[in-house]
Amino acid sequence: MGAQYTRCRQDNAELSTLVAQAKKAGLPKEIIERAIAKGRGVSLSGLALETVTLEVMLPPSVSAIIECQTDNKNRTLSDLRLLVKNMGGTVTPTSHAFERRGRIILESEGQIEEEKVMDHVLELGALDMEVEEHQSSVSVYTEPSQTASIARSLAGSLGLKIRSYEIVWVPRPESRVQKDEPESSTQQLPLEQIISITKTSVP
């Protein structure tokens, strides 16, 4: 981490403790650095960050919410609106189809014991969990305010590595859509293209 983050941790005992716990739980250094920077409202380069949220409808009739942080709000909004338009989508209210949830992704070197994880998840008050097909990682959903504490508790009690944890928009059950297999293995759905672009282009 840069000197400014080092000084920040040294001057804040609580932050130092949280960073130590995050490292012990196996949280990647990049995520820790981004979390500290985000808490200070700046990018890793030191520029001030703002949250940009855009509610859109994408073909074929899929509701979506695009949310990211950027150091240039007007440019990012303009780019996203143009991108949505070019993909045949429209900017329109869609938040009624979603709810805010904390999402924790934990991974294991071997197979995850689903029943064991479920017992801990229920005991900690998490809302739901999904084990991936190959059972090497699990996504746990929580109330937003409980995300960090449940992530640390699960990682510590189960010996799993935290891949990431964040607050996300989760579609309500009645709003979920099934993703069909693309006609071509190289074909991307509009939402996948937006995710790809925002991950690489927006700080």
JSON list of N, CA, C and O in Angstrom, two decimals, residues 148-187:
[
{"chain": "A", "resi": 148, "resn": "ALA", "atom": "N", "xyz": [-19.64, -7.60, 6.17]},
{"chain": "A", "resi": 148, "resn": "ALA", "atom": "CA", "xyz": [-18.25, -7.73, 6.58]},
{"chain": "A", "resi": 148, "resn": "ALA", "atom": "C", "xyz": [-18.10, -8.70, 7.76]},
{"chain": "A", "resi": 148, "resn": "ALA", "atom": "O", "xyz": [-17.21, -9.56, 7.77]},
{"chain": "A", "resi": 149, "resn": "SER", "atom": "N", "xyz": [-18.97, -8.57, 8.76]},
{"chain": "A", "resi": 149, "resn": "SER", "atom": "CA", "xyz": [-18.84, -9.42, 9.95]},
{"chain": "A", "resi": 149, "resn": "SER", "atom": "C", "xyz": [-19.11, -10.88, 9.63]},
{"chain": "A", "resi": 149, "resn": "SER", "atom": "O", "xyz": [-18.40, -11.78, 10.12]},
{"chain": "A", "resi": 150, "resn": "ILE", "atom": "N", "xyz": [-20.11, -11.16, 8.79]},
{"chain": "A", "resi": 150, "resn": "ILE", "atom": "CA", "xyz": [-20.41, -12.54, 8.42]},
{"chain": "A", "resi": 150, "resn": "ILE", "atom": "C", "xyz": [-19.30, -13.11, 7.55]},
{"chain": "A", "resi": 150, "resn": "ILE", "atom": "O", "xyz": [-18.93, -14.29, 7.68]},
{"chain": "A", "resi": 151, "resn": "ALA", "atom": "N", "xyz": [-18.72, -12.30, 6.68]},
{"chain": "A", "resi": 151, "resn": "ALA", "atom": "CA", "xyz": [-17.61, -12.76, 5.84]},
{"chain": "A", "resi": 151, "resn": "ALA", "atom": "C", "xyz": [-16.45, -13.23, 6.70]},
{"chain": "A", "resi": 151, "resn": "ALA", "atom": "O", "xyz": [-15.88, -14.31, 6.48]},
{"chain": "A", "resi": 152, "resn": "ARG", "atom": "N", "xyz": [-16.08, -12.42, 7.69]},
{"chain": "A", "resi": 152, "resn": "ARG", "atom": "CA", "xyz": [-14.96, -12.79, 8.55]},
{"chain": "A", "resi": 152, "resn": "ARG", "atom": "C", "xyz": [-15.29, -14.02, 9.40]},
{"chain": "A", "resi": 152, "resn": "ARG", "atom": "O", "xyz": [-14.45, -14.90, 9.58]},
{"chain": "A", "resi": 153, "resn": "SER", "atom": "N", "xyz": [-16.52, -14.09, 9.89]},
{"chain": "A", "resi": 153, "resn": "SER", "atom": "CA", "xyz": [-16.92, -15.23, 10.73]},
{"chain": "A", "resi": 153, "resn": "SER", "atom": "C", "xyz": [-16.90, -16.53, 9.93]},
{"chain": "A", "resi": 153, "resn": "SER", "atom": "O", "xyz": [-16.39, -17.56, 10.41]},
{"chain": "A", "resi": 154, "resn": "LEU", "atom": "N", "xyz": [-17.44, -16.52, 8.72]},
{"chain": "A", "resi": 154, "resn": "LEU", "atom": "CA", "xyz": [-17.48, -17.72, 7.90]},
{"chain": "A", "resi": 154, "resn": "LEU", "atom": "C", "xyz": [-16.08, -18.17, 7.50]},
{"chain": "A", "resi": 154, "resn": "LEU", "atom": "O", "xyz": [-15.75, -19.36, 7.55]},
{"chain": "A", "resi": 155, "resn": "ALA", "atom": "N", "xyz": [-15.25, -17.21, 7.10]},
{"chain": "A", "resi": 155, "resn": "ALA", "atom": "CA", "xyz": [-13.88, -17.56, 6.70]},
{"chain": "A", "resi": 155, "resn": "ALA", "atom": "C", "xyz": [-13.12, -18.18, 7.87]},
{"chain": "A", "resi": 155, "resn": "ALA", "atom": "O", "xyz": [-12.40, -19.16, 7.70]},
{"chain": "A", "resi": 156, "resn": "GLY", "atom": "N", "xyz": [-13.30, -17.61, 9.07]},
{"chain": "A", "resi": 156, "resn": "GLY", "atom": "CA", "xyz": [-12.58, -18.11, 10.24]},
{"chain": "A", "resi": 156, "resn": "GLY", "atom": "C", "xyz": [-13.07, -19.46, 10.70]},
{"chain": "A", "resi": 156, "resn": "GLY", "atom": "O", "xyz": [-12.28, -20.36, 11.00]},
{"chain": "A", "resi": 157, "resn": "SER", "atom": "N", "xyz": [-14.39, -19.65, 10.74]},
{"chain": "A", "resi": 157, "resn": "SER", "atom": "CA", "xyz": [-14.94, -20.90, 11.26]},
{"chain": "A", "resi": 157, "resn": "SER", "atom": "C", "xyz": [-14.87, -22.06, 10.28]},
{"chain": "A", "resi": 157, "resn": "SER", "atom": "O", "xyz": [-14.80, -23.22, 10.68]},
{"chain": "A", "resi": 158, "resn": "LEU", "atom": "N", "xyz": [-14.87, -21.77, 8.99]},
{"chain": "A", "resi": 158, "resn": "LEU", "atom": "CA", "xyz": [-14.87, -22.83, 7.99]},
{"chain": "A", "resi": 158, "resn": "LEU", "atom": "C", "xyz": [-13.52, -23.02, 7.31]},
{"chain": "A", "resi": 158, "resn": "LEU", "atom": "O", "xyz": [-13.34, -23.97, 6.54]},
{"chain": "A", "resi": 159, "resn": "GLY", "atom": "N", "xyz": [-12.58, -22.11, 7.58]},
{"chain": "A", "resi": 159, "resn": "GLY", "atom": "CA", "xyz": [-11.26, -22.23, 6.95]},
{"chain": "A", "resi": 159, "resn": "GLY", "atom": "C", "xyz": [-11.27, -21.97, 5.46]},
{"chain": "A", "resi": 159, "resn": "GLY", "atom": "O", "xyz": [-10.46, -22.51, 4.71]},
{"chain": "A", "resi": 160, "resn": "LEU", "atom": "N", "xyz": [-12.22, -21.13, 5.02]},
{"chain": "A", "resi": 160, "resn": "LEU", "atom": "CA", "xyz": [-12.32, -20.80, 3.60]},
{"chain": "A", "resi": 160, "resn": "LEU", "atom": "C", "xyz": [-11.66, -19.45, 3.32]},
{"chain": "A", "resi": 160, "resn": "LEU", "atom": "O", "xyz": [-11.49, -18.63, 4.22]},
{"chain": "A", "resi": 161, "resn": "LYS", "atom": "N", "xyz": [-11.30, -19.23, 2.06]},
{"chain": "A", "resi": 161, "resn": "LYS", "atom": "CA", "xyz": [-10.68, -17.97, 1.65]},
{"chain": "A", "resi": 161, "resn": "LYS", "atom": "C", "xyz": [-11.74, -17.03, 1.10]},
{"chain": "A", "resi": 161, "resn": "LYS", "atom": "O", "xyz": [-12.60, -17.44, 0.32]},
{"chain": "A", "resi": 162, "resn": "ILE", "atom": "N", "xyz": [-11.69, -15.76, 1.52]},
{"chain": "A", "resi": 162, "resn": "ILE", "atom": "CA", "xyz": [-12.62, -14.77, 1.00]},
{"chain": "A", "resi": 162, "resn": "ILE", "atom": "C", "xyz": [-12.12, -14.29, -0.37]},
{"chain": "A", "resi": 162, "resn": "ILE", "atom": "O", "xyz": [-11.06, -13.70, -0.47]},
{"chain": "A", "resi": 163, "resn": "ARG", "atom": "N", "xyz": [-12.91, -14.57, -1.41]},
{"chain": "A", "resi": 163, "resn": "ARG", "atom": "CA", "xyz": [-12.56, -14.05, -2.73]},
{"chain": "A", "resi": 163, "resn": "ARG", "atom": "C", "xyz": [-12.97, -12.59, -2.84]},
{"chain": "A", "resi": 163, "resn": "ARG", "atom": "O", "xyz": [-12.25, -11.76, -3.36]},
{"chain": "A", "resi": 164, "resn": "SER", "atom": "N", "xyz": [-14.17, -12.28, -2.32]},
{"chain": "A", "resi": 164, "resn": "SER", "atom": "CA", "xyz": [-14.66, -10.90, -2.35]},
{"chain": "A", "resi": 164, "resn": "SER", "atom": "C", "xyz": [-15.90, -10.79, -1.48]},
{"chain": "A", "resi": 164, "resn": "SER", "atom": "O", "xyz": [-16.56, -11.79, -1.19]},
{"chain": "A", "resi": 165, "resn": "TYR", "atom": "N", "xyz": [-16.21, -9.56, -1.07]},
{"chain": "A", "resi": 165, "resn": "TYR", "atom": "CA", "xyz": [-17.52, -9.28, -0.49]},
{"chain": "A", "resi": 165, "resn": "TYR", "atom": "C", "xyz": [-17.88, -7.85, -0.81]},
{"chain": "A", "resi": 165, "resn": "TYR", "atom": "O", "xyz": [-17.04, -6.97, -0.82]},
{"chain": "A", "resi": 166, "resn": "GLU", "atom": "N", "xyz": [-19.17, -7.63, -1.10]},
{"chain": "A", "resi": 166, "resn": "GLU", "atom": "CA", "xyz": [-19.63, -6.32, -1.56]},
{"chain": "A", "resi": 166, "resn": "GLU", "atom": "C", "xyz": [-21.14, -6.21, -1.41]},
{"chain": "A", "resi": 166, "resn": "GLU", "atom": "O", "xyz": [-21.82, -7.21, -1.15]},
{"chain": "A", "resi": 167, "resn": "ILE", "atom": "N", "xyz": [-21.65, -4.99, -1.56]},
{"chain": "A", "resi": 167, "resn": "ILE", "atom": "CA", "xyz": [-23.08, -4.76, -1.55]},
{"chain": "A", "resi": 167, "resn": "ILE", "atom": "C", "xyz": [-23.54, -4.71, -3.00]},
{"chain": "A", "resi": 167, "resn": "ILE", "atom": "O", "xyz": [-22.99, -3.96, -3.81]},
{"chain": "A", "resi": 168, "resn": "VAL", "atom": "N", "xyz": [-24.54, -5.52, -3.33]},
{"chain": "A", "resi": 168, "resn": "VAL", "atom": "CA", "xyz": [-24.98, -5.63, -4.72]},
{"chain": "A", "resi": 168, "resn": "VAL", "atom": "C", "xyz": [-26.50, -5.51, -4.82]},
{"chain": "A", "resi": 168, "resn": "VAL", "atom": "O", "xyz": [-27.21, -5.57, -3.82]},
{"chain": "A", "resi": 169, "resn": "TRP", "atom": "N", "xyz": [-26.97, -5.32, -6.04]},
{"chain": "A", "resi": 169, "resn": "TRP", "atom": "CA", "xyz": [-28.40, -5.36, -6.35]},
{"chain": "A", "resi": 169, "resn": "TRP", "atom": "C", "xyz": [-28.74, -6.78, -6.74]},
{"chain": "A", "resi": 169, "resn": "TRP", "atom": "O", "xyz": [-28.18, -7.32, -7.70]},
{"chain": "A", "resi": 170, "resn": "VAL", "atom": "N", "xyz": [-29.65, -7.42, -6.02]},
{"chain": "A", "resi": 170, "resn": "VAL", "atom": "CA", "xyz": [-30.05, -8.80, -6.31]},
{"chain": "A", "resi": 170, "resn": "VAL", "atom": "C", "xyz": [-31.49, -8.80, -6.83]},
{"chain": "A", "resi": 170, "resn": "VAL", "atom": "O", "xyz": [-32.37, -8.18, -6.23]},
{"chain": "A", "resi": 171, "resn": "PRO", "atom": "N", "xyz": [-31.75, -9.47, -7.95]},
{"chain": "A", "resi": 171, "resn": "PRO", "atom": "CA", "xyz": [-33.12, -9.49, -8.48]},
{"chain": "A", "resi": 171, "resn": "PRO", "atom": "C", "xyz": [-34.07, -10.21, -7.54]},
{"chain": "A", "resi": 171, "resn": "PRO", "atom": "O", "xyz": [-33.73, -11.23, -6.94]},
{"chain": "A", "resi": 172, "resn": "ARG", "atom": "N", "xyz": [-35.26, -9.66, -7.39]},
{"chain": "A", "resi": 172, "resn": "ARG", "atom": "CA", "xyz": [-36.28, -10.32, -6.59]},
{"chain": "A", "resi": 172, "resn": "ARG", "atom": "C", "xyz": [-36.69, -11.63, -7.29]},
{"chain": "A", "resi": 172, "resn": "ARG", "atom": "O", "xyz": [-36.60, -11.72, -8.52]},
{"chain": "A", "resi": 173, "resn": "PRO", "atom": "N", "xyz": [-37.11, -12.63, -6.51]},
{"chain": "A", "resi": 173, "resn": "PRO", "atom": "CA", "xyz": [-37.45, -13.94, -7.11]},
{"chain": "A", "resi": 173, "resn": "PRO", "atom": "C", "xyz": [-38.38, -13.85, -8.31]},
{"chain": "A", "resi": 173, "resn": "PRO", "atom": "O", "xyz": [-38.19, -14.53, -9.31]},
{"chain": "A", "resi": 174, "resn": "GLU", "atom": "N", "xyz": [-39.40, -13.00, -8.20]},
{"chain": "A", "resi": 174, "resn": "GLU", "atom": "CA", "xyz": [-40.37, -12.91, -9.30]},
{"chain": "A", "resi": 174, "resn": "GLU", "atom": "C", "xyz": [-39.81, -12.20, -10.53]},
{"chain": "A", "resi": 174, "resn": "GLU", "atom": "O", "xyz": [-40.44, -12.18, -11.60]},
{"chain": "A", "resi": 175, "resn": "SER", "atom": "N", "xyz": [-38.63, -11.58, -10.39]},
{"chain": "A", "resi": 175, "resn": "SER", "atom": "CA", "xyz": [-38.04, -10.82, -11.49]},
{"chain": "A", "resi": 175, "resn": "SER", "atom": "C", "xyz": [-36.90, -11.57, -12.19]},
{"chain": "A", "resi": 175, "resn": "SER", "atom": "O", "xyz": [-36.35, -11.09, -13.17]},
{"chain": "A", "resi": 176, "resn": "ARG", "atom": "N", "xyz": [-36.54, -12.73, -11.67]},
{"chain": "A", "resi": 176, "resn": "ARG", "atom": "CA", "xyz": [-35.42, -13.47, -12.23]},
{"chain": "A", "resi": 176, "resn": "ARG", "atom": "C", "xyz": [-35.75, -14.00, -13.63]},
{"chain": "A", "resi": 176, "resn": "ARG", "atom": "O", "xyz": [-36.88, -14.41, -13.90]},
{"chain": "A", "resi": 177, "resn": "VAL", "atom": "N", "xyz": [-34.72, -14.00, -14.48]},
{"chain": "A", "resi": 177, "resn": "VAL", "atom": "CA", "xyz": [-34.89, -14.56, -15.82]},
{"chain": "A", "resi": 177, "resn": "VAL", "atom": "C", "xyz": [-33.83, -15.63, -16.04]},
{"chain": "A", "resi": 177, "resn": "VAL", "atom": "O", "xyz": [-32.74, -15.58, -15.45]},
{"chain": "A", "resi": 178, "resn": "GLN", "atom": "N", "xyz": [-34.16, -16.61, -16.85]},
{"chain": "A", "resi": 178, "resn": "GLN", "atom": "CA", "xyz": [-33.23, -17.67, -17.16]},
{"chain": "A", "resi": 178, "resn": "GLN", "atom": "C", "xyz": [-32.36, -17.26, -18.34]},
{"chain": "A", "resi": 178, "resn": "GLN", "atom": "O", "xyz": [-32.85, -16.73, -19.33]},
{"chain": "A", "resi": 179, "resn": "LYS", "atom": "N", "xyz": [-31.07, -17.50, -18.20]},
{"chain": "A", "resi": 179, "resn": "LYS", "atom": "CA", "xyz": [-30.15, -17.17, -19.29]},
{"chain": "A", "resi": 179, "resn": "LYS", "atom": "C", "xyz": [-29.99, -18.38, -20.20]},
{"chain": "A", "resi": 179, "resn": "LYS", "atom": "O", "xyz": [-29.52, -19.43, -19.78]},
{"chain": "A", "resi": 180, "resn": "ASP", "atom": "N", "xyz": [-30.42, -18.22, -21.44]},
{"chain": "A", "resi": 180, "resn": "ASP", "atom": "CA", "xyz": [-30.25, -19.29, -22.42]},
{"chain": "A", "resi": 180, "resn": "ASP", "atom": "C", "xyz": [-28.82, -19.32, -22.91]},
{"chain": "A", "resi": 180, "resn": "ASP", "atom": "O", "xyz": [-28.10, -18.32, -22.87]},
{"chain": "A", "resi": 181, "resn": "GLU", "atom": "N", "xyz": [-28.39, -20.47, -23.41]},
{"chain": "A", "resi": 181, "resn": "GLU", "atom": "CA", "xyz": [-27.06, -20.60, -23.97]},
{"chain": "A", "resi": 181, "resn": "GLU", "atom": "C", "xyz": [-26.97, -19.75, -25.23]},
{"chain": "A", "resi": 181, "resn": "GLU", "atom": "O", "xyz": [-27.84, -19.82, -26.10]},
{"chain": "A", "resi": 182, "resn": "PRO", "atom": "N", "xyz": [-25.91, -18.92, -25.39]},
{"chain": "A", "resi": 182, "resn": "PRO", "atom": "CA", "xyz": [-25.76, -18.13, -26.61]},
{"chain": "A", "resi": 182, "resn": "PRO", "atom": "C", "xyz": [-25.62, -19.03, -27.83]},
{"chain": "A", "resi": 182, "resn": "PRO", "atom": "O", "xyz": [-25.15, -20.16, -27.73]},
{"chain": "A", "resi": 183, "resn": "GLU", "atom": "N", "xyz": [-26.07, -18.51, -28.97]},
{"chain": "A", "resi": 183, "resn": "GLU", "atom": "CA", "xyz": [-25.95, -19.28, -30.19]},
{"chain": "A", "resi": 183, "resn": "GLU", "atom": "C", "xyz": [-24.50, -19.55, -30.54]},
{"chain": "A", "resi": 183, "resn": "GLU", "atom": "O", "xyz": [-24.16, -20.57, -31.13]},
{"chain": "A", "resi": 184, "resn": "SER", "atom": "N", "xyz": [-23.63, -18.64, -30.20]},
{"chain": "A", "resi": 184, "resn": "SER", "atom": "CA", "xyz": [-22.21, -18.81, -30.48]},
{"chain": "A", "resi": 184, "resn": "SER", "atom": "C", "xyz": [-21.43, -18.66, -29.18]},
{"chain": "A", "resi": 184, "resn": "SER", "atom": "O", "xyz": [-21.79, -17.88, -28.31]},
{"chain": "A", "resi": 185, "resn": "SER", "atom": "N", "xyz": [-20.37, -19.40, -29.03]},
{"chain": "A", "resi": 185, "resn": "SER", "atom": "CA", "xyz": [-19.58, -19.34, -27.80]},
{"chain": "A", "resi": 185, "resn": "SER", "atom": "C", "xyz": [-18.90, -17.99, -27.65]},
{"chain": "A", "resi": 185, "resn": "SER", "atom": "O", "xyz": [-18.47, -17.63, -26.56]},
{"chain": "A", "resi": 186, "resn": "THR", "atom": "N", "xyz": [-18.81, -17.24, -28.76]},
{"chain": "A", "resi": 186, "resn": "THR", "atom": "CA", "xyz": [-18.15, -15.92, -28.70]},
{"chain": "A", "resi": 186, "resn": "THR", "atom": "C", "xyz": [-19.16, -14.80, -28.54]},
{"chain": "A", "resi": 186, "resn": "THR", "atom": "O", "xyz": [-18.80, -13.65, -28.36]},
{"chain": "A", "resi": 187, "resn": "GLN", "atom": "N", "xyz": [-20.47, -15.13, -28.60]},
{"chain": "A", "resi": 187, "resn": "GLN", "atom": "CA", "xyz": [-21.52, -14.12, -28.51]},
{"chain": "A", "resi": 187, "resn": "GLN", "atom": "C", "xyz": [-21.69, -13.68, -27.07]},
{"chain": "A", "resi": 187, "resn": "GLN", "atom": "O", "xyz": [-21.72, -14.49, -26.15]}
]
